[in-house]
Amino acid sequence: MFNTPKLSVVGAGPGDPELITIKALNVLKSAQVILYDALINRKLLEYAPQAEHIFVGKRKDKHRFPQEEINELIVKYALERGHVVRLKGGDPFIFGRGSEEIDFARKNGLETAVVSGITSSIAVPANVGIPLTQRGTSESFWVITGTTSQRKLSNDVRLAAQSTATVVILMGMGKLKEIVEVFKGFGKENVPVGIIQNGTTENERSGFGTIRSIEKVVSAKKLGAPAIIVIGEVVKEANALQQIFQQARTTSNKSKLVKIGAA
């Protein structure tokens, strides 16, 4: 029985396979074809064994498929097979080009649906203890792409650097030097910075410093893309959380030593 040609654009969340919605999983289970991105956790594909899985991911300077070809594949498979799921990292409408795919599908007569995902811009900082807003510290936050479609640093970074808001920059590691120079230009050398690579996954790594020191931290820790840059006073909360964890581990170790000594 042939299914009605349909596209569902689905957010896969920030990387941890458990950070996906129940609705998204149900949609995966009803797919005939899944076109998935580079940043999704492959474990999610196990929820759709009935579907054909096709990688169409794009990474910096390594675009397997241009967006126009992905759009054409969506329509092709929907007309041939029925329900196509476009599985995208984070939330598909936050720098994910999900709206472009929906528009193209509708123009070609497909039914469409969108399932929001947990965006990495919020979940990744939270996973290391950074609250993007905090009473008395940060009243708002910016989420900015570090690299525009013209491969340049977004002008919004300059605007954000003049505020007291928390600044979250996605796809910005290639522009880190420029970002640092912008913030230095507004006298923000001592503002805390956190960089989290592969956030919420088992391969997560992070580094913390200030605008003045963060490039050296990145070099020393060999951090790279994909990573999220968080700039603002709230980044200090991550260090506070790490200190709590360290104290807890120290206390636990001392307790074990006491027990061993008593024995």
PDB file of C-alpha atoms in Angstrom:
ATOM      1  CA  MET A   1       0.000   0.000   0.000  1.00  0.00           C
ATOM      2  CA  PHE A   2       1.498   3.354  -1.094  1.00  0.00           C
ATOM      3  CA  ASN A   3       1.620   6.123   1.463  1.00  0.00           C
ATOM      4  CA  THR A   4       0.823   9.756   0.700  1.00  0.00           C
ATOM      5  CA  PRO A   5       4.012  11.661  -0.229  1.00  0.00           C
ATOM      6  CA  LYS A   6       5.021  13.501   2.920  1.00  0.00           C
ATOM      7  CA  LEU A   7       8.001  15.228   4.481  1.00  0.00           C
ATOM      8  CA  SER A   8       8.516  15.395   8.231  1.00  0.00           C
ATOM      9  CA  VAL A   9      11.370  17.645   9.359  1.00  0.00           C
ATOM     10  CA  VAL A  10      12.454  16.302  12.741  1.00  0.00           C
ATOM     11  CA  GLY A  11      14.811  17.707  15.362  1.00  0.00           C
ATOM     12  CA  ALA A  12      17.124  15.025  16.774  1.00  0.00           C
ATOM     13  CA  GLY A  13      18.313  17.059  19.761  1.00  0.00           C
ATOM     14  CA  PRO A  14      21.862  18.069  20.710  1.00  0.00           C
ATOM     15  CA  GLY A  15      23.610  14.677  20.600  1.00  0.00           C
ATOM     16  CA  ASP A  16      22.562  12.581  23.574  1.00  0.00           C
ATOM     17  CA  PRO A  17      20.138  10.030  22.058  1.00  0.00           C
ATOM     18  CA  GLU A  18      17.903  10.333  25.117  1.00  0.00           C
ATOM     19  CA  LEU A  19      17.378  14.038  24.431  1.00  0.00           C
ATOM     20  CA  ILE A  20      14.836  13.445  21.675  1.00  0.00           C
ATOM     21  CA  THR A  21      11.101  13.844  22.031  1.00  0.00           C
ATOM     22  CA  ILE A  22       8.582  11.004  22.124  1.00  0.00           C
ATOM     23  CA  LYS A  23       6.828  12.588  19.149  1.00  0.00           C
ATOM     24  CA  ALA A  24      10.057  12.519  17.145  1.00  0.00           C
ATOM     25  CA  LEU A  25      10.569   8.815  17.888  1.00  0.00           C
ATOM     26  CA  ASN A  26       7.015   8.028  16.802  1.00  0.00           C
ATOM     27  CA  VAL A  27       7.592   9.859  13.523  1.00  0.00           C
ATOM     28  CA  LEU A  28      10.835   7.940  12.929  1.00  0.00           C
ATOM     29  CA  LYS A  29       8.938   4.682  13.353  1.00  0.00           C
ATOM     30  CA  SER A  30       6.539   5.662  10.562  1.00  0.00           C
ATOM     31  CA  ALA A  31       9.179   6.668   7.990  1.00  0.00           C
ATOM     32  CA  GLN A  32       9.953   4.889   4.734  1.00  0.00           C
ATOM     33  CA  VAL A  33      13.135   6.927   4.142  1.00  0.00           C
ATOM     34  CA  ILE A  34      15.298   8.931   6.561  1.00  0.00           C
ATOM     35  CA  LEU A  35      17.690  11.563   5.251  1.00  0.00           C
ATOM     36  CA  TYR A  36      19.980  12.339   8.174  1.00  0.00           C
ATOM     37  CA  ASP A  37      22.661  14.892   8.996  1.00  0.00           C
ATOM     38  CA  ALA A  38      26.229  14.543  10.238  1.00  0.00           C
ATOM     39  CA  LEU A  39      25.508  15.725  13.779  1.00  0.00           C
ATOM     40  CA  ILE A  40      22.687  13.343  14.669  1.00  0.00           C
ATOM     41  CA  ASN A  41      23.397  10.409  16.950  1.00  0.00           C
ATOM     42  CA  ARG A  42      23.342   7.276  14.788  1.00  0.00           C
ATOM     43  CA  LYS A  43      21.709   5.317  17.624  1.00  0.00           C
ATOM     44  CA  LEU A  44      18.473   7.131  16.776  1.00  0.00           C
ATOM     45  CA  LEU A  45      18.325   5.296  13.448  1.00  0.00           C
ATOM     46  CA  GLU A  46      17.789   2.067  15.388  1.00  0.00           C
ATOM     47  CA  TYR A  47      14.257   3.283  16.131  1.00  0.00           C
ATOM     48  CA  ALA A  48      13.474   3.049  12.412  1.00  0.00           C
ATOM     49  CA  PRO A  49      14.709  -0.358  11.187  1.00  0.00           C
ATOM     50  CA  GLN A  50      11.954  -0.405   8.568  1.00  0.00           C
ATOM     51  CA  ALA A  51      13.268   2.714   6.818  1.00  0.00           C
ATOM     52  CA  GLU A  52      16.093   3.271   4.365  1.00  0.00           C
ATOM     53  CA  HIS A  53      18.774   5.448   5.991  1.00  0.00           C
ATOM     54  CA  ILE A  54      20.563   7.911   3.718  1.00  0.00           C
ATOM     55  CA  PHE A  55      23.361  10.198   4.920  1.00  0.00           C
ATOM     56  CA  VAL A  56      23.204  13.705   3.461  1.00  0.00           C
ATOM     57  CA  GLY A  57      25.317  15.468   6.065  1.00  0.00           C
ATOM     58  CA  LYS A  58      27.235  18.662   5.570  1.00  0.00           C
ATOM     59  CA  ARG A  59      30.343  19.645   7.547  1.00  0.00           C
ATOM     60  CA  LYS A  60      32.751  22.526   7.206  1.00  0.00           C
ATOM     61  CA  ASP A  61      34.375  22.382   3.729  1.00  0.00           C
ATOM     62  CA  LYS A  62      33.069  18.803   3.299  1.00  0.00           C
ATOM     63  CA  HIS A  63      29.588  19.153   1.843  1.00  0.00           C
ATOM     64  CA  ARG A  64      28.477  15.740   0.606  1.00  0.00           C
ATOM     65  CA  PHE A  65      25.270  17.186  -0.841  1.00  0.00           C
ATOM     66  CA  PRO A  66      24.443  20.818  -1.587  1.00  0.00           C
ATOM     67  CA  GLN A  67      21.141  21.998  -0.120  1.00  0.00           C
ATOM     68  CA  GLU A  68      19.508  22.117  -3.541  1.00  0.00           C
ATOM     69  CA  GLU A  69      20.260  18.434  -4.109  1.00  0.00           C
ATOM     70  CA  ILE A  70      18.918  17.520  -0.661  1.00  0.00           C
ATOM     71  CA  ASN A  71      15.675  19.317  -1.536  1.00  0.00           C
ATOM     72  CA  GLU A  72      15.402  17.301  -4.748  1.00  0.00           C
ATOM     73  CA  LEU A  73      16.092  14.028  -2.911  1.00  0.00           C
ATOM     74  CA  ILE A  74      13.292  14.779  -0.438  1.00  0.00           C
ATOM     75  CA  VAL A  75      10.769  15.162  -3.243  1.00  0.00           C
ATOM     76  CA  LYS A  76      12.113  12.180  -5.206  1.00  0.00           C
ATOM     77  CA  TYR A  77      11.905   9.736  -2.300  1.00  0.00           C
ATOM     78  CA  ALA A  78       8.561  11.059  -1.105  1.00  0.00           C
ATOM     79  CA  LEU A  79       7.009  10.541  -4.541  1.00  0.00           C
ATOM     80  CA  GLU A  80       8.576   7.076  -4.874  1.00  0.00           C
ATOM     81  CA  ARG A  81       8.250   5.758  -1.332  1.00  0.00           C
ATOM     82  CA  GLY A  82       5.860   7.894   0.729  1.00  0.00           C
ATOM     83  CA  HIS A  83       6.954   9.278   4.094  1.00  0.00           C
ATOM     84  CA  VAL A  84      10.386  10.928   4.168  1.00  0.00           C
ATOM     85  CA  VAL A  85      11.886  12.091   7.472  1.00  0.00           C
ATOM     86  CA  ARG A  86      14.557  14.746   7.353  1.00  0.00           C
ATOM     87  CA  LEU A  87      16.431  14.143  10.623  1.00  0.00           C
ATOM     88  CA  LYS A  88      18.456  17.161  11.696  1.00  0.00           C
ATOM     89  CA  GLY A  89      20.607  17.886  14.735  1.00  0.00           C
ATOM     90  CA  GLY A  90      19.249  20.147  17.465  1.00  0.00           C
ATOM     91  CA  ASP A  91      16.142  22.012  16.346  1.00  0.00           C
ATOM     92  CA  PRO A  92      15.588  22.117  12.567  1.00  0.00           C
ATOM     93  CA  PHE A  93      14.470  25.749  12.585  1.00  0.00           C
ATOM     94  CA  ILE A  94      17.569  27.090  14.374  1.00  0.00           C
ATOM     95  CA  PHE A  95      20.278  27.396  11.715  1.00  0.00           C
ATOM     96  CA  GLY A  96      19.081  24.077  10.327  1.00  0.00           C
ATOM     97  CA  ARG A  97      17.511  25.238   7.032  1.00  0.00           C
ATOM     98  CA  GLY A  98      14.417  23.258   7.923  1.00  0.00           C
ATOM     99  CA  SER A  99      12.085  26.001   6.726  1.00  0.00           C
ATOM    100  CA  GLU A 100      13.714  25.941   3.276  1.00  0.00           C
ATOM    101  CA  GLU A 101      13.084  22.214   2.980  1.00  0.00           C
ATOM    102  CA  ILE A 102       9.476  22.597   4.110  1.00  0.00           C
ATOM    103  CA  ASP A 103       8.874  25.371   1.559  1.00  0.00           C
ATOM    104  CA  PHE A 104      10.388  23.329  -1.282  1.00  0.00           C
ATOM    105  CA  ALA A 105       8.357  20.250  -0.352  1.00  0.00           C
ATOM    106  CA  ARG A 106       5.101  22.207  -0.237  1.00  0.00           C
ATOM    107  CA  LYS A 107       5.781  23.790  -3.627  1.00  0.00           C
ATOM    108  CA  ASN A 108       6.144  20.259  -5.008  1.00  0.00           C
ATOM    109  CA  GLY A 109       2.855  19.038  -3.588  1.00  0.00           C
ATOM    110  CA  LEU A 110       4.065  17.148  -0.510  1.00  0.00           C
ATOM    111  CA  GLU A 111       2.324  17.095   2.830  1.00  0.00           C
ATOM    112  CA  THR A 112       4.614  18.491   5.511  1.00  0.00           C
ATOM    113  CA  ALA A 113       5.087  18.362   9.262  1.00  0.00           C
ATOM    114  CA  VAL A 114       7.656  19.719  11.715  1.00  0.00           C
ATOM    115  CA  VAL A 115       8.761  18.171  15.006  1.00  0.00           C
ATOM    116  CA  SER A 116      10.803  20.558  17.099  1.00  0.00           C
ATOM    117  CA  GLY A 117      13.999  19.364  18.745  1.00  0.00           C
ATOM    118  CA  ILE A 118      15.917  20.383  21.852  1.00  0.00           C
ATOM    119  CA  THR A 119      18.349  22.983  20.588  1.00  0.00           C
ATOM    120  CA  SER A 120      22.039  22.563  21.343  1.00  0.00           C
ATOM    121  CA  SER A 121      22.300  26.290  22.013  1.00  0.00           C
ATOM    122  CA  ILE A 122      20.495  25.749  25.335  1.00  0.00           C
ATOM    123  CA  ALA A 123      21.054  22.075  26.172  1.00  0.00           C
ATOM    124  CA  VAL A 124      24.832  21.983  25.686  1.00  0.00           C
ATOM    125  CA  PRO A 125      25.598  24.886  28.059  1.00  0.00           C
ATOM    126  CA  ALA A 126      23.119  23.477  30.578  1.00  0.00           C
ATOM    127  CA  ASN A 127      24.859  20.100  30.464  1.00  0.00           C
ATOM    128  CA  VAL A 128      28.065  21.656  31.816  1.00  0.00           C
ATOM    129  CA  GLY A 129      26.261  23.804  34.375  1.00  0.00           C
ATOM    130  CA  ILE A 130      25.889  27.076  32.469  1.00  0.00           C
ATOM    131  CA  PRO A 131      22.489  28.790  32.855  1.00  0.00           C
ATOM    132  CA  LEU A 132      22.028  31.193  29.952  1.00  0.00           C
ATOM    133  CA  THR A 133      20.006  33.523  32.139  1.00  0.00           C
ATOM    134  CA  GLN A 134      20.456  34.151  35.840  1.00  0.00           C
ATOM    135  CA  ARG A 135      18.833  36.607  38.204  1.00  0.00           C
ATOM    136  CA  GLY A 136      21.131  39.557  38.773  1.00  0.00           C
ATOM    137  CA  THR A 137      23.660  38.400  36.167  1.00  0.00           C
ATOM    138  CA  SER A 138      22.087  37.911  32.742  1.00  0.00           C
ATOM    139  CA  GLU A 139      18.631  39.059  31.709  1.00  0.00           C
ATOM    140  CA  SER A 140      18.753  37.706  28.160  1.00  0.00           C
ATOM    141  CA  PHE A 141      20.805  35.720  25.684  1.00  0.00           C
ATOM    142  CA  TRP A 142      21.754  35.864  22.038  1.00  0.00           C
ATOM    143  CA  VAL A 143      22.083  32.811  19.806  1.00  0.00           C
ATOM    144  CA  ILE A 144      24.196  33.682  16.783  1.00  0.00           C
ATOM    145  CA  THR A 145      25.721  31.800  13.893  1.00  0.00           C
ATOM    146  CA  GLY A 146      29.456  32.366  13.836  1.00  0.00           C
ATOM    147  CA  THR A 147      29.678  32.024  10.063  1.00  0.00           C
ATOM    148  CA  THR A 148      27.148  33.486   7.634  1.00  0.00           C
ATOM    149  CA  SER A 149      26.266  32.109   4.205  1.00  0.00           C
ATOM    150  CA  GLN A 150      28.952  34.459   2.835  1.00  0.00           C
ATOM    151  CA  ARG A 151      31.496  32.690   5.125  1.00  0.00           C
ATOM    152  CA  LYS A 152      31.930  35.847   7.172  1.00  0.00           C
ATOM    153  CA  LEU A 153      31.504  36.550  10.883  1.00  0.00           C
ATOM    154  CA  SER A 154      27.963  37.651  11.637  1.00  0.00           C
ATOM    155  CA  ASN A 155      27.569  41.387  12.305  1.00  0.00           C
ATOM    156  CA  ASP A 156      25.309  40.428  15.205  1.00  0.00           C
ATOM    157  CA  VAL A 157      28.388  39.358  17.171  1.00  0.00           C
ATOM    158  CA  ARG A 158      29.475  43.012  17.302  1.00  0.00           C
ATOM    159  CA  LEU A 159      26.025  44.058  18.513  1.00  0.00           C
ATOM    160  CA  ALA A 160      25.902  41.303  21.129  1.00  0.00           C
ATOM    161  CA  ALA A 161      29.365  42.187  22.427  1.00  0.00           C
ATOM    162  CA  GLN A 162      28.048  45.604  23.458  1.00  0.00           C
ATOM    163  CA  SER A 163      25.341  44.110  25.683  1.00  0.00           C
ATOM    164  CA  THR A 164      25.384  42.412  29.078  1.00  0.00           C
ATOM    165  CA  ALA A 165      23.546  39.400  27.645  1.00  0.00           C
ATOM    166  CA  THR A 166      24.945  35.886  27.459  1.00  0.00           C
ATOM    167  CA  VAL A 167      26.185  35.213  23.927  1.00  0.00           C
ATOM    168  CA  VAL A 168      25.952  31.710  22.433  1.00  0.00           C
ATOM    169  CA  ILE A 169      27.751  31.252  19.129  1.00  0.00           C
ATOM    170  CA  LEU A 170      27.181  28.194  16.949  1.00  0.00           C
ATOM    171  CA  MET A 171      29.511  27.241  14.104  1.00  0.00           C
ATOM    172  CA  GLY A 172      32.040  29.766  15.328  1.00  0.00           C
ATOM    173  CA  MET A 173      35.264  27.874  15.963  1.00  0.00           C
ATOM    174  CA  GLY A 174      36.717  28.901  12.611  1.00  0.00           C
ATOM    175  CA  LYS A 175      36.052  32.524  13.543  1.00  0.00           C
ATOM    176  CA  LEU A 176      37.256  32.381  17.156  1.00  0.00           C
ATOM    177  CA  LYS A 177      40.131  34.814  16.636  1.00  0.00           C
ATOM    178  CA  GLU A 178      37.759  37.350  15.056  1.00  0.00           C
ATOM    179  CA  ILE A 179      35.217  36.873  17.849  1.00  0.00           C
ATOM    180  CA  VAL A 180      37.904  37.484  20.472  1.00  0.00           C
ATOM    181  CA  GLU A 181      39.025  40.665  18.700  1.00  0.00           C
ATOM    182  CA  VAL A 182      35.458  41.986  18.577  1.00  0.00           C
ATOM    183  CA  PHE A 183      34.981  41.516  22.329  1.00  0.00           C
ATOM    184  CA  LYS A 184      38.403  42.972  23.101  1.00  0.00           C
ATOM    185  CA  GLY A 185      37.409  46.013  21.072  1.00  0.00           C
ATOM    186  CA  PHE A 186      34.656  46.690  23.586  1.00  0.00           C
ATOM    187  CA  GLY A 187      36.899  46.193  26.622  1.00  0.00           C
ATOM    188  CA  LYS A 188      35.586  42.712  27.405  1.00  0.00           C
ATOM    189  CA  GLU A 189      38.952  40.958  27.918  1.00  0.00           C
ATOM    190  CA  ASN A 190      37.966  39.559  31.311  1.00  0.00           C
ATOM    191  CA  VAL A 191      34.545  38.229  30.356  1.00  0.00           C
ATOM    192  CA  PRO A 192      34.337  34.438  30.965  1.00  0.00           C
ATOM    193  CA  VAL A 193      34.152  32.085  27.991  1.00  0.00           C
ATOM    194  CA  GLY A 194      33.272  28.411  27.778  1.00  0.00           C
ATOM    195  CA  ILE A 195      33.710  26.196  24.734  1.00  0.00           C
ATOM    196  CA  ILE A 196      32.012  22.804  24.627  1.00  0.00           C
ATOM    197  CA  GLN A 197      32.869  20.322  21.879  1.00  0.00           C
ATOM    198  CA  ASN A 198      30.526  17.413  21.052  1.00  0.00           C
ATOM    199  CA  GLY A 199      28.178  18.577  23.792  1.00  0.00           C
ATOM    200  CA  THR A 200      25.902  16.061  25.610  1.00  0.00           C
ATOM    201  CA  THR A 201      27.666  13.100  23.972  1.00  0.00           C
ATOM    202  CA  GLU A 202      30.123  10.595  25.431  1.00  0.00           C
ATOM    203  CA  ASN A 203      32.858  12.436  23.504  1.00  0.00           C
ATOM    204  CA  GLU A 204      32.129  15.788  25.138  1.00  0.00           C
ATOM    205  CA  ARG A 205      35.146  17.958  25.914  1.00  0.00           C
ATOM    206  CA  SER A 206      35.272  21.525  27.179  1.00  0.00           C
ATOM    207  CA  GLY A 207      37.560  24.397  28.037  1.00  0.00           C
ATOM    208  CA  PHE A 208      37.040  27.554  30.079  1.00  0.00           C
ATOM    209  CA  GLY A 209      38.819  30.873  30.231  1.00  0.00           C
ATOM    210  CA  THR A 210      38.265  34.525  29.416  1.00  0.00           C
ATOM    211  CA  ILE A 211      38.232  36.510  26.201  1.00  0.00           C
ATOM    212  CA  ARG A 212      41.917  37.174  26.847  1.00  0.00           C
ATOM    213  CA  SER A 213      42.895  33.530  27.423  1.00  0.00           C
ATOM    214  CA  ILE A 214      40.418  31.371  25.529  1.00  0.00           C
ATOM    215  CA  GLU A 215      42.527  30.938  22.368  1.00  0.00           C
ATOM    216  CA  LYS A 216      45.361  29.483  24.444  1.00  0.00           C
ATOM    217  CA  VAL A 217      42.886  27.190  26.233  1.00  0.00           C
ATOM    218  CA  VAL A 218      41.564  25.932  22.901  1.00  0.00           C
ATOM    219  CA  SER A 219      45.095  25.309  21.645  1.00  0.00           C
ATOM    220  CA  ALA A 220      46.187  23.536  24.838  1.00  0.00           C
ATOM    221  CA  LYS A 221      43.095  21.307  24.928  1.00  0.00           C
ATOM    222  CA  LYS A 222      42.997  20.861  21.151  1.00  0.00           C
ATOM    223  CA  LEU A 223      39.333  21.764  20.968  1.00  0.00           C
ATOM    224  CA  GLY A 224      37.641  22.017  17.592  1.00  0.00           C
ATOM    225  CA  ALA A 225      34.367  21.807  15.731  1.00  0.00           C
ATOM    226  CA  PRO A 226      31.620  20.924  16.311  1.00  0.00           C
ATOM    227  CA  ALA A 227      31.569  23.145  19.369  1.00  0.00           C
ATOM    228  CA  ILE A 228      29.504  25.835  21.030  1.00  0.00           C
ATOM    229  CA  ILE A 229      31.013  29.064  22.325  1.00  0.00           C
ATOM    230  CA  VAL A 230      29.375  30.650  25.373  1.00  0.00           C
ATOM    231  CA  ILE A 231      30.417  34.158  26.435  1.00  0.00           C
ATOM    232  CA  GLY A 232      29.187  35.886  29.586  1.00  0.00           C
ATOM    233  CA  GLU A 233      29.361  36.054  33.359  1.00  0.00           C
ATOM    234  CA  VAL A 234      27.104  32.990  33.680  1.00  0.00           C
ATOM    235  CA  VAL A 235      29.992  30.819  32.444  1.00  0.00           C
ATOM    236  CA  LYS A 236      31.400  31.097  35.984  1.00  0.00           C
ATOM    237  CA  GLU A 237      28.575  28.814  37.092  1.00  0.00           C
ATOM    238  CA  ALA A 238      30.159  25.929  35.190  1.00  0.00           C
ATOM    239  CA  ASN A 239      33.369  26.328  37.189  1.00  0.00           C
ATOM    240  CA  ALA A 240      31.353  26.432  40.414  1.00  0.00           C
ATOM    241  CA  LEU A 241      29.594  23.194  39.437  1.00  0.00           C
ATOM    242  CA  GLN A 242      32.903  21.522  38.619  1.00  0.00           C
ATOM    243  CA  GLN A 243      34.259  22.523  42.026  1.00  0.00           C
ATOM    244  CA  ILE A 244      31.214  20.959  43.696  1.00  0.00           C
ATOM    245  CA  PHE A 245      31.749  17.735  41.720  1.00  0.00           C
ATOM    246  CA  GLN A 246      35.444  17.758  42.625  1.00  0.00           C
ATOM    247  CA  GLN A 247      34.659  18.258  46.323  1.00  0.00           C
ATOM    248  CA  ALA A 248      32.127  15.436  46.168  1.00  0.00           C
ATOM    249  CA  ARG A 249      34.694  13.106  44.580  1.00  0.00           C
ATOM    250  CA  THR A 250      37.330  14.102  47.167  1.00  0.00           C
ATOM    251  CA  THR A 251      34.911  13.491  50.043  1.00  0.00           C
ATOM    252  CA  SER A 252      33.933  10.143  48.553  1.00  0.00           C
ATOM    253  CA  ASN A 253      37.568   9.096  48.192  1.00  0.00           C
ATOM    254  CA  LYS A 254      38.359  10.105  51.792  1.00  0.00           C
ATOM    255  CA  SER A 255      35.374   8.111  52.983  1.00  0.00           C
ATOM    256  CA  LYS A 256      36.660   5.042  51.154  1.00  0.00           C
ATOM    257  CA  LEU A 257      40.113   5.463  52.713  1.00  0.00           C
ATOM    258  CA  VAL A 258      38.632   5.724  56.195  1.00  0.00           C
ATOM    259  CA  LYS A 259      36.655   2.529  55.648  1.00  0.00           C
ATOM    260  CA  ILE A 260      39.716   0.715  54.365  1.00  0.00           C
ATOM    261  CA  GLY A 261      41.780   1.945  57.335  1.00  0.00           C
ATOM    262  CA  ALA A 262      39.087   0.891  59.797  1.00  0.00           C
ATOM    263  CA  ALA A 263      38.998  -2.564  58.288  1.00  0.00           C
TER     264      ALA A 263
END
